[in-house]
CSV table of C-alpha atoms in Angstrom, one decimal:
chain,number,residue,atom,x,y,z
A,22,MET,CA,-103.7,68.8,198.8
A,23,ALA,CA,-106.9,67.7,200.4
A,24,GLY,CA,-108.9,68.2,197.2
A,25,GLU,CA,-106.5,66.3,194.9
A,26,ARG,CA,-107.7,63.0,193.6
A,27,THR,CA,-105.5,60.2,194.8
A,28,ILE,CA,-104.3,57.1,192.9
A,29,VAL,CA,-102.1,54.2,193.6
A,30,VAL,CA,-100.0,53.0,190.6
A,31,THR,CA,-97.9,49.9,190.8
A,32,GLY,CA,-94.9,48.8,188.8
A,33,CYS,CA,-93.5,52.3,188.3
A,34,SER,CA,-89.8,51.6,188.0
A,35,SER,CA,-90.1,51.8,184.2
A,36,GLY,CA,-92.4,51.3,181.2
A,37,ILE,CA,-96.1,51.7,181.5
A,38,GLY,CA,-96.2,52.4,185.2
A,39,ALA,CA,-93.5,55.0,185.2
A,40,HIS,CA,-95.0,56.8,182.3
A,41,CYS,CA,-98.5,56.8,183.7
A,42,ALA,CA,-97.4,57.9,187.2
A,43,ARG,CA,-95.7,60.9,185.7
A,44,ALA,CA,-98.5,61.7,183.3
A,45,LEU,CA,-101.1,61.4,186.1
A,46,LYS,CA,-99.0,63.8,188.3
A,47,ALA,CA,-98.9,66.3,185.4
A,48,ASP,CA,-102.7,66.0,185.1
A,49,GLY,CA,-103.3,66.9,188.7
A,50,TRP,CA,-103.5,63.6,190.5
A,51,ARG,CA,-101.8,62.9,193.8
A,52,VAL,CA,-99.8,59.8,192.8
A,53,PHE,CA,-98.7,57.1,195.1
A,54,ALA,CA,-96.3,54.9,193.1
A,55,THR,CA,-94.8,51.6,193.9
A,56,VAL,CA,-91.6,49.9,193.0
A,57,ARG,CA,-89.9,46.7,194.1
A,58,LYS,CA,-86.3,48.0,194.4
A,59,PRO,CA,-85.0,50.8,196.7
A,60,ASP,CA,-82.9,52.2,193.9
A,61,ASP,CA,-86.0,53.1,191.9
A,62,LEU,CA,-87.5,55.3,194.6
A,63,SER,CA,-85.4,58.4,194.1
A,64,GLY,CA,-86.2,59.1,190.5
A,65,LEU,CA,-89.9,59.3,191.2
A,66,GLU,CA,-89.5,61.2,194.4
A,67,ALA,CA,-87.4,63.8,192.6
A,68,GLU,CA,-90.4,64.6,190.5
A,69,GLY,CA,-92.8,65.0,193.4
A,70,ILE,CA,-94.3,61.5,193.2
A,71,GLU,CA,-94.7,59.8,196.5
A,72,ALA,CA,-93.0,56.4,196.1
A,73,PHE,CA,-93.2,53.2,198.1
A,74,LEU,CA,-91.6,49.8,198.1
A,75,MET,CA,-94.2,47.0,197.4
A,76,ASP,CA,-93.9,43.5,196.2
A,77,TYR,CA,-97.0,41.7,195.1
A,78,ALA,CA,-95.5,38.4,196.3
A,79,ARG,CA,-95.1,39.7,199.9
A,80,THR,CA,-98.5,40.4,201.5
A,81,GLU,CA,-97.0,42.5,204.3
A,82,THR,CA,-95.7,45.0,201.8
A,83,ILE,CA,-99.2,45.4,200.4
A,84,SER,CA,-100.7,46.1,203.8
A,85,ASP,CA,-97.9,48.5,204.6
A,86,LEU,CA,-98.5,50.4,201.4
A,87,VAL,CA,-102.2,50.8,201.9
A,88,GLY,CA,-101.7,51.9,205.5
A,89,ALA,CA,-99.2,54.5,204.5
A,90,VAL,CA,-101.3,55.9,201.7
A,91,LEU,CA,-104.4,56.1,203.8
A,92,GLU,CA,-102.5,57.9,206.6
A,93,ARG,CA,-101.0,60.4,204.1
A,94,SER,CA,-104.3,61.0,202.2
A,95,GLY,CA,-106.6,61.2,205.2
A,96,GLY,CA,-108.3,57.9,204.3
A,97,ARG,CA,-108.8,58.7,200.7
A,98,ILE,CA,-108.0,56.4,197.7
A,99,ASP,CA,-109.8,57.5,194.6
A,100,ALA,CA,-108.3,55.0,192.2
A,101,LEU,CA,-106.0,52.0,191.8
A,102,PHE,CA,-104.0,51.2,188.6
A,103,ASN,CA,-102.7,47.6,189.0
A,104,ASN,CA,-99.9,47.4,186.6
A,105,GLY,CA,-96.7,45.7,188.0
A,106,ALA,CA,-96.2,42.3,186.4
A,107,TYR,CA,-93.7,40.1,184.6
A,108,GLY,CA,-93.9,37.5,181.8
A,109,GLN,CA,-92.6,33.9,182.2
A,110,PRO,CA,-92.1,32.5,178.7
A,111,GLY,CA,-91.8,28.7,178.1
A,112,ALA,CA,-93.9,25.8,176.8
A,113,VAL,CA,-96.5,24.6,179.3
A,114,GLU,CA,-94.8,21.2,179.6
A,115,ASP,CA,-91.5,22.9,180.4
A,116,LEU,CA,-92.9,24.9,183.3
A,117,SER,CA,-92.5,23.6,186.8
A,118,THR,CA,-95.4,24.1,189.1
A,119,ALA,CA,-93.3,26.3,191.3
A,120,THR,CA,-92.5,28.6,188.4
A,121,LEU,CA,-96.2,28.8,187.5
A,122,ARG,CA,-97.1,29.5,191.1
A,123,ALA,CA,-94.6,32.4,191.2
A,124,GLN,CA,-96.1,33.8,188.1
A,125,PHE,CA,-99.5,33.8,189.7
A,126,GLU,CA,-98.2,35.3,193.0
A,127,ALA,CA,-96.9,38.4,191.1
A,128,ASN,CA,-99.5,38.7,188.4
A,129,PHE,CA,-102.7,37.6,190.1
A,130,PHE,CA,-102.8,36.9,193.9
A,131,GLY,CA,-101.0,40.0,194.8
A,132,TRP,CA,-103.3,42.1,192.6
A,133,HIS,CA,-106.3,40.5,194.3
A,134,GLU,CA,-104.9,41.4,197.7
A,135,LEU,CA,-104.2,45.0,196.9
A,136,THR,CA,-107.6,45.4,195.2
A,137,ARG,CA,-109.4,44.0,198.3
A,138,GLN,CA,-107.6,46.4,200.6
A,139,VAL,CA,-108.5,49.5,198.6
A,140,ILE,CA,-112.2,48.7,198.2
A,141,PRO,CA,-113.2,49.5,201.8
A,142,PRO,CA,-112.0,53.1,201.7
A,143,MET,CA,-113.6,53.5,198.3
A,144,ARG,CA,-116.9,52.1,199.6
A,145,LYS,CA,-116.7,54.5,202.5
A,146,ARG,CA,-116.6,57.4,200.1
A,147,GLY,CA,-119.1,55.8,197.7
A,148,GLN,CA,-116.8,56.1,194.7
A,149,GLY,CA,-113.7,54.7,193.2
A,150,ARG,CA,-111.9,53.4,190.0
A,151,ILE,CA,-110.0,50.1,189.8
A,152,VAL,CA,-108.1,49.7,186.5
A,153,GLN,CA,-106.3,46.5,185.8
A,154,CYS,CA,-103.5,46.5,183.2
A,155,SER,CA,-104.2,43.1,181.7
A,156,SER,CA,-103.0,42.0,178.3
A,157,ILE,CA,-104.4,40.9,175.0
A,158,LEU,CA,-103.0,37.5,176.2
A,159,GLY,CA,-105.7,37.6,178.8
A,160,VAL,CA,-108.2,37.2,175.9
A,161,VAL,CA,-106.2,35.5,173.2
A,162,PRO,CA,-103.8,32.6,173.9
A,163,TYR,CA,-100.3,32.5,172.5
A,164,ARG,CA,-97.7,29.8,172.2
A,165,TYR,CA,-94.9,29.7,174.8
A,166,ARG,CA,-96.7,32.3,176.9
A,167,GLY,CA,-98.8,29.8,178.9
A,168,ALA,CA,-97.9,31.0,182.4
A,169,TYR,CA,-98.5,34.7,181.6
A,170,THR,CA,-101.6,33.9,179.6
A,171,ALA,CA,-103.1,31.9,182.4
A,172,SER,CA,-102.4,34.6,184.9
A,173,LYS,CA,-104.1,37.2,182.7
A,174,PHE,CA,-107.1,35.0,181.8
A,175,ALA,CA,-107.6,34.6,185.6
A,176,LEU,CA,-107.3,38.3,186.1
A,177,GLU,CA,-109.9,39.0,183.4
A,178,GLY,CA,-112.4,36.6,184.9
A,179,LEU,CA,-111.9,37.9,188.5
A,180,SER,CA,-112.0,41.5,187.5
A,181,ILE,CA,-115.2,41.3,185.4
A,182,THR,CA,-116.9,39.4,188.2
A,183,LEU,CA,-115.8,42.1,190.6
A,184,ARG,CA,-117.2,44.8,188.2
A,185,MET,CA,-120.6,43.1,188.3
A,186,GLU,CA,-120.6,42.7,192.1
A,187,LEU,CA,-119.7,46.4,192.6
A,188,GLN,CA,-122.4,47.7,190.4
A,189,GLY,CA,-124.3,50.4,192.2
A,190,SER,CA,-121.5,51.0,194.7
A,191,GLY,CA,-120.0,53.9,192.8
A,192,ILE,CA,-116.8,51.8,192.2
A,193,HIS,CA,-116.0,51.0,188.6
A,194,VAL,CA,-113.7,48.3,187.4
A,195,SER,CA,-112.0,48.3,183.9
A,196,LEU,CA,-109.4,46.2,182.2
A,197,ILE,CA,-106.8,47.5,179.7
A,198,GLU,CA,-105.6,44.9,177.3
A,199,PRO,CA,-102.3,46.1,175.6
A,200,GLY,CA,-100.7,44.4,172.7
A,201,PRO,CA,-97.0,45.1,172.0
A,202,ILE,CA,-95.7,48.1,174.0
A,203,ALA,CA,-92.2,49.4,174.1
A,204,THR,CA,-91.0,48.7,177.6
A,205,ARG,CA,-88.4,46.5,179.5
A,206,PHE,CA,-91.0,43.7,179.6
A,207,THR,CA,-89.3,41.6,177.0
A,208,ALA,CA,-85.9,42.0,178.5
A,209,ASN,CA,-87.2,40.8,181.9
A,210,ALA,CA,-89.0,37.9,180.1
A,211,LEU,CA,-85.7,36.9,178.5
A,212,ALA,CA,-84.1,36.6,181.9
A,213,LYS,CA,-87.0,34.5,183.2
A,214,ILE,CA,-86.9,32.0,180.4
A,215,LYS,CA,-83.2,31.5,180.8
A,216,GLU,CA,-83.6,31.1,184.6
A,217,HIS,CA,-86.5,28.6,184.7
A,218,ILE,CA,-86.6,26.7,181.3
A,219,ASP,CA,-84.2,24.0,180.2
A,220,LEU,CA,-83.9,25.4,176.7
A,221,GLU,CA,-81.4,22.9,175.2
A,222,ASN,CA,-83.1,19.7,176.4
A,223,SER,CA,-86.7,20.6,175.7
A,224,PRO,CA,-88.7,19.1,172.8
A,225,HIS,CA,-89.4,22.7,171.9
A,226,ALA,CA,-85.7,23.5,171.6
A,227,VAL,CA,-85.9,24.6,167.9
A,228,ASP,CA,-88.8,26.9,168.6
A,229,TYR,CA,-87.1,28.4,171.5
A,230,ILE,CA,-84.4,29.8,169.2
A,231,ARG,CA,-87.0,31.9,167.5
A,232,GLN,CA,-88.5,32.9,170.9
A,233,LEU,CA,-85.1,34.0,172.2
A,234,ALA,CA,-84.6,36.1,169.1
A,235,ARG,CA,-87.9,37.9,169.7
A,236,LEU,CA,-87.0,38.6,173.3
A,237,ASP,CA,-83.4,39.7,172.8
A,238,GLY,CA,-84.2,42.0,169.9
A,239,SER,CA,-82.3,40.1,167.2
A,240,GLY,CA,-85.5,38.9,165.5
A,241,PRO,CA,-87.9,40.9,163.4
A,242,VAL,CA,-89.1,44.3,164.7
A,243,ASN,CA,-92.8,44.5,165.6
A,244,ARG,CA,-94.0,47.4,163.5
A,245,HIS,CA,-97.2,47.6,165.6
A,246,LYS,CA,-95.4,48.3,168.9
A,247,LEU,CA,-96.5,51.5,170.6
A,248,GLY,CA,-95.2,53.6,173.4
A,249,PRO,CA,-96.7,53.6,176.9
A,250,GLU,CA,-98.5,56.8,176.1
A,251,ALA,CA,-101.0,54.6,174.2
A,252,VAL,CA,-101.9,52.9,177.5
A,253,TYR,CA,-102.2,56.3,179.3
A,254,SER,CA,-104.7,57.5,176.7
A,255,VAL,CA,-107.2,54.8,177.6
A,256,LEU,CA,-106.3,54.9,181.3
A,257,LYS,CA,-107.5,58.5,181.4
A,258,HIS,CA,-110.9,57.4,179.9
A,259,ALA,CA,-111.2,54.6,182.5
A,260,LEU,CA,-110.5,57.0,185.3
A,261,ASN,CA,-112.5,60.0,184.2
A,262,SER,CA,-115.5,58.8,182.1
A,263,LYS,CA,-118.9,58.7,183.7
A,264,ASN,CA,-119.3,55.2,182.2
A,265,PRO,CA,-115.9,53.6,181.9
A,266,ARG,CA,-115.8,50.6,179.6
A,267,PRO,CA,-115.1,47.1,180.8
A,268,HIS,CA,-112.4,46.5,178.2
A,269,TYR,CA,-109.8,48.8,176.6
A,270,PRO,CA,-107.7,47.0,173.9
A,271,VAL,CA,-104.6,48.9,173.0
A,272,THR,CA,-102.6,48.5,169.7
A,273,THR,CA,-103.7,47.1,166.4
A,274,PRO,CA,-102.8,43.5,167.1
A,275,ALA,CA,-104.9,43.5,170.3
A,276,LYS,CA,-107.9,44.9,168.5
A,277,GLN,CA,-107.5,42.5,165.7
A,278,GLY,CA,-107.2,39.6,168.0
A,279,MET,CA,-110.3,40.4,169.9
A,280,PHE,CA,-112.3,40.9,166.6
A,281,LEU,CA,-111.1,37.6,165.1
A,282,LYS,CA,-111.8,35.7,168.2
A,283,ARG,CA,-115.4,36.8,168.1
A,284,LEU,CA,-115.7,36.3,164.3
A,285,LEU,CA,-114.0,33.0,163.6
A,286,PRO,CA,-114.9,29.4,164.6
A,287,ALA,CA,-112.8,28.4,167.6
A,288,ASP,CA,-110.8,25.7,165.9
A,289,LEU,CA,-110.0,28.0,163.0
A,290,PHE,CA,-109.0,30.8,165.3
A,291,TYR,CA,-106.7,28.7,167.4
A,292,ARG,CA,-105.1,27.2,164.3
A,293,LEU,CA,-104.5,30.7,163.0
A,294,MET,CA,-102.9,31.7,166.3
A,295,ARG,CA,-100.7,28.6,166.2
A,296,TRP,CA,-98.8,30.1,163.3
A,297,THR,CA,-98.8,33.7,164.5
A,298,ASP,CA,-95.4,35.0,165.5
């Protein structure tokens, strides 16, 4: 076990995190996976994956995780895949500041805290990989996704700055920017919009009808949606390549969005995005 490469993967109860944790284990990594709910531990542990409870919004759970991983691995953390997150839909004017703050606690500040805590053992070994599962919405804005978009824009800026600051240390930072991926993400987003947004009394009430249809599956099916294996294919490159890329867009819409943002005048691009559903 001492020779196995070790990786911390967050958000492993389902979707991208669960798939990548299992695929990494199959590829020979020693995987330390995190979940937020105790009921999600047993499934991972049954497959030989070391699982821990961690909540990005609770700093003490982050410190406990890092301490436990370092103790079990003899002080070795080769890689971190920050992945656990949720999306809070809703028009910007309908978001309370408390709701926006909660989005940032889970999607940004907690990621920063975990990242900071794994860098010292990586520096000690003179090597490491930090991969952030961002989103195409960290590069391209989208209506009614302001909270999530803001958290991912912030993550993009912080992570690329960190990448530049760590140059020469042996620690590489990369961002994965998925478009639509088949996970429970939209189901969780549906619960959040119902919990925090006054749908009926909003000036955006008519638009919310379409948004709810997209989230509950009653609307049009996105033919570009891929499975989580598409994310794992680029995660492997970010973890194993001698020169990992700063950005890894995943899915056709993500690649098209990045291309069009570079190609089109800003006003035209944002007007085009205004009518994209």
